[in-house]
Amino acid sequence: MPYRLNINGTIRRVAVPPDMPLLWVLRDELGLVGTKYGCGKGLCGACTVHVDGAARRSCQLPVGSVGHAKIHTIEHIGK
């Protein structure tokens, strides 16, 4: 399914299943590897991104649930 994601202030288009975790969209589809895979259960925080300003665990967040949210990854921090 095609999605338009606002990642670090840039609109990025991806065609992935709606249940694909945002973590794998960021890493595998968009090449943003700053967000890490840790435990895969949302406990360790290695996969944390900001979604509309709130910290979220991207390994547990289906891409189909982010809608038109503004997503910021570690690559955006410090810019």
PDB file of C-alpha atoms in Angstrom:
ATOM      1  CA  MET A   1       0.000   0.000   0.000  1.00  0.00           C
ATOM      2  CA  PRO A   2       1.431   3.442  -0.837  1.00  0.00           C
ATOM      3  CA  TYR A   3       2.105   5.919   1.970  1.00  0.00           C
ATOM      4  CA  ARG A   4       3.292   9.508   2.080  1.00  0.00           C
ATOM      5  CA  LEU A   5       5.308   9.956   5.255  1.00  0.00           C
ATOM      6  CA  ASN A   6       6.633  13.211   6.681  1.00  0.00           C
ATOM      7  CA  ILE A   7      10.073  12.068   7.831  1.00  0.00           C
ATOM      8  CA  ASN A   8      12.433  14.698   9.241  1.00  0.00           C
ATOM      9  CA  GLY A   9      10.551  17.433   7.393  1.00  0.00           C
ATOM     10  CA  THR A  10      10.637  15.714   3.996  1.00  0.00           C
ATOM     11  CA  ILE A  11       7.758  13.864   2.351  1.00  0.00           C
ATOM     12  CA  ARG A  12       8.882  10.329   1.520  1.00  0.00           C
ATOM     13  CA  ARG A  13       6.809   7.823  -0.456  1.00  0.00           C
ATOM     14  CA  VAL A  14       6.851   4.109   0.287  1.00  0.00           C
ATOM     15  CA  ALA A  15       4.770   1.140  -0.829  1.00  0.00           C
ATOM     16  CA  VAL A  16       4.663  -1.319   2.071  1.00  0.00           C
ATOM     17  CA  PRO A  17       2.048  -3.375   3.951  1.00  0.00           C
ATOM     18  CA  PRO A  18       0.110  -1.374   6.586  1.00  0.00           C
ATOM     19  CA  ASP A  19       1.240  -3.680   9.393  1.00  0.00           C
ATOM     20  CA  MET A  20       4.959  -3.247   8.641  1.00  0.00           C
ATOM     21  CA  PRO A  21       6.676  -1.707  11.687  1.00  0.00           C
ATOM     22  CA  LEU A  22       7.814   1.865  11.137  1.00  0.00           C
ATOM     23  CA  LEU A  23      11.315   0.793  12.215  1.00  0.00           C
ATOM     24  CA  TRP A  24      11.722  -1.424   9.142  1.00  0.00           C
ATOM     25  CA  VAL A  25      10.255   1.214   6.837  1.00  0.00           C
ATOM     26  CA  LEU A  26      12.818   3.711   8.122  1.00  0.00           C
ATOM     27  CA  ARG A  27      15.774   1.327   7.940  1.00  0.00           C
ATOM     28  CA  ASP A  28      15.050  -0.963   4.994  1.00  0.00           C
ATOM     29  CA  GLU A  29      12.907   1.190   2.714  1.00  0.00           C
ATOM     30  CA  LEU A  30      14.320   4.674   3.387  1.00  0.00           C
ATOM     31  CA  GLY A  31      17.903   3.913   4.460  1.00  0.00           C
ATOM     32  CA  LEU A  32      17.610   5.835   7.737  1.00  0.00           C
ATOM     33  CA  VAL A  33      19.679   3.504   9.903  1.00  0.00           C
ATOM     34  CA  GLY A  34      20.128   5.781  12.925  1.00  0.00           C
ATOM     35  CA  THR A  35      17.018   4.259  14.481  1.00  0.00           C
ATOM     36  CA  LYS A  36      18.180   0.919  15.882  1.00  0.00           C
ATOM     37  CA  TYR A  37      16.642  -2.486  16.454  1.00  0.00           C
ATOM     38  CA  GLY A  38      17.102  -3.549  20.059  1.00  0.00           C
ATOM     39  CA  CYS A  39      14.666  -5.886  21.747  1.00  0.00           C
ATOM     40  CA  GLY A  40      11.840  -5.872  19.188  1.00  0.00           C
ATOM     41  CA  LYS A  41       9.288  -5.590  22.002  1.00  0.00           C
ATOM     42  CA  GLY A  42       9.257  -1.836  22.602  1.00  0.00           C
ATOM     43  CA  LEU A  43      11.047  -2.115  25.949  1.00  0.00           C
ATOM     44  CA  CYS A  44      14.641  -0.985  25.398  1.00  0.00           C
ATOM     45  CA  GLY A  45      14.046   2.319  23.566  1.00  0.00           C
ATOM     46  CA  ALA A  46      16.666   1.793  20.836  1.00  0.00           C
ATOM     47  CA  CYS A  47      13.980   2.262  18.182  1.00  0.00           C
ATOM     48  CA  THR A  48      12.480   5.463  19.632  1.00  0.00           C
ATOM     49  CA  VAL A  49      11.329   8.148  17.197  1.00  0.00           C
ATOM     50  CA  HIS A  50       9.198  11.252  17.742  1.00  0.00           C
ATOM     51  CA  VAL A  51       5.716  11.112  16.225  1.00  0.00           C
ATOM     52  CA  ASP A  52       4.027  14.515  16.417  1.00  0.00           C
ATOM     53  CA  GLY A  53       6.394  15.339  19.280  1.00  0.00           C
ATOM     54  CA  ALA A  54       5.709  12.214  21.349  1.00  0.00           C
ATOM     55  CA  ALA A  55       8.315   9.495  21.861  1.00  0.00           C
ATOM     56  CA  ARG A  56       7.134   6.242  20.261  1.00  0.00           C
ATOM     57  CA  ARG A  57       8.746   2.836  19.853  1.00  0.00           C
ATOM     58  CA  SER A  58       8.957   2.326  16.091  1.00  0.00           C
ATOM     59  CA  CYS A  59       9.404  -1.457  16.349  1.00  0.00           C
ATOM     60  CA  GLN A  60       5.842  -1.693  17.693  1.00  0.00           C
ATOM     61  CA  LEU A  61       4.279   1.037  15.539  1.00  0.00           C
ATOM     62  CA  PRO A  62       2.650  -0.133  12.283  1.00  0.00           C
ATOM     63  CA  VAL A  63       3.288   2.280   9.429  1.00  0.00           C
ATOM     64  CA  GLY A  64      -0.441   2.252   8.678  1.00  0.00           C
ATOM     65  CA  SER A  65      -1.133   3.948  12.016  1.00  0.00           C
ATOM     66  CA  VAL A  66       1.042   7.043  11.595  1.00  0.00           C
ATOM     67  CA  GLY A  67      -1.185   8.781   9.027  1.00  0.00           C
ATOM     68  CA  HIS A  68      -0.054  12.341   8.359  1.00  0.00           C
ATOM     69  CA  ALA A  69       2.040  12.612  11.516  1.00  0.00           C
ATOM     70  CA  LYS A  70       5.379  14.406  11.581  1.00  0.00           C
ATOM     71  CA  ILE A  71       8.027  11.793  12.292  1.00  0.00           C
ATOM     72  CA  HIS A  72      11.497  12.751  13.504  1.00  0.00           C
ATOM     73  CA  THR A  73      14.336  10.262  13.759  1.00  0.00           C
ATOM     74  CA  ILE A  74      17.761  10.531  15.387  1.00  0.00           C
ATOM     75  CA  GLU A  75      19.085  11.845  12.060  1.00  0.00           C
ATOM     76  CA  HIS A  76      16.972  14.970  12.624  1.00  0.00           C
ATOM     77  CA  ILE A  77      18.158  15.620  16.181  1.00  0.00           C
ATOM     78  CA  GLY A  78      20.800  18.334  16.307  1.00  0.00           C
ATOM     79  CA  LYS A  79      19.950  19.885  12.952  1.00  0.00           C
TER      80      LYS A  79
END
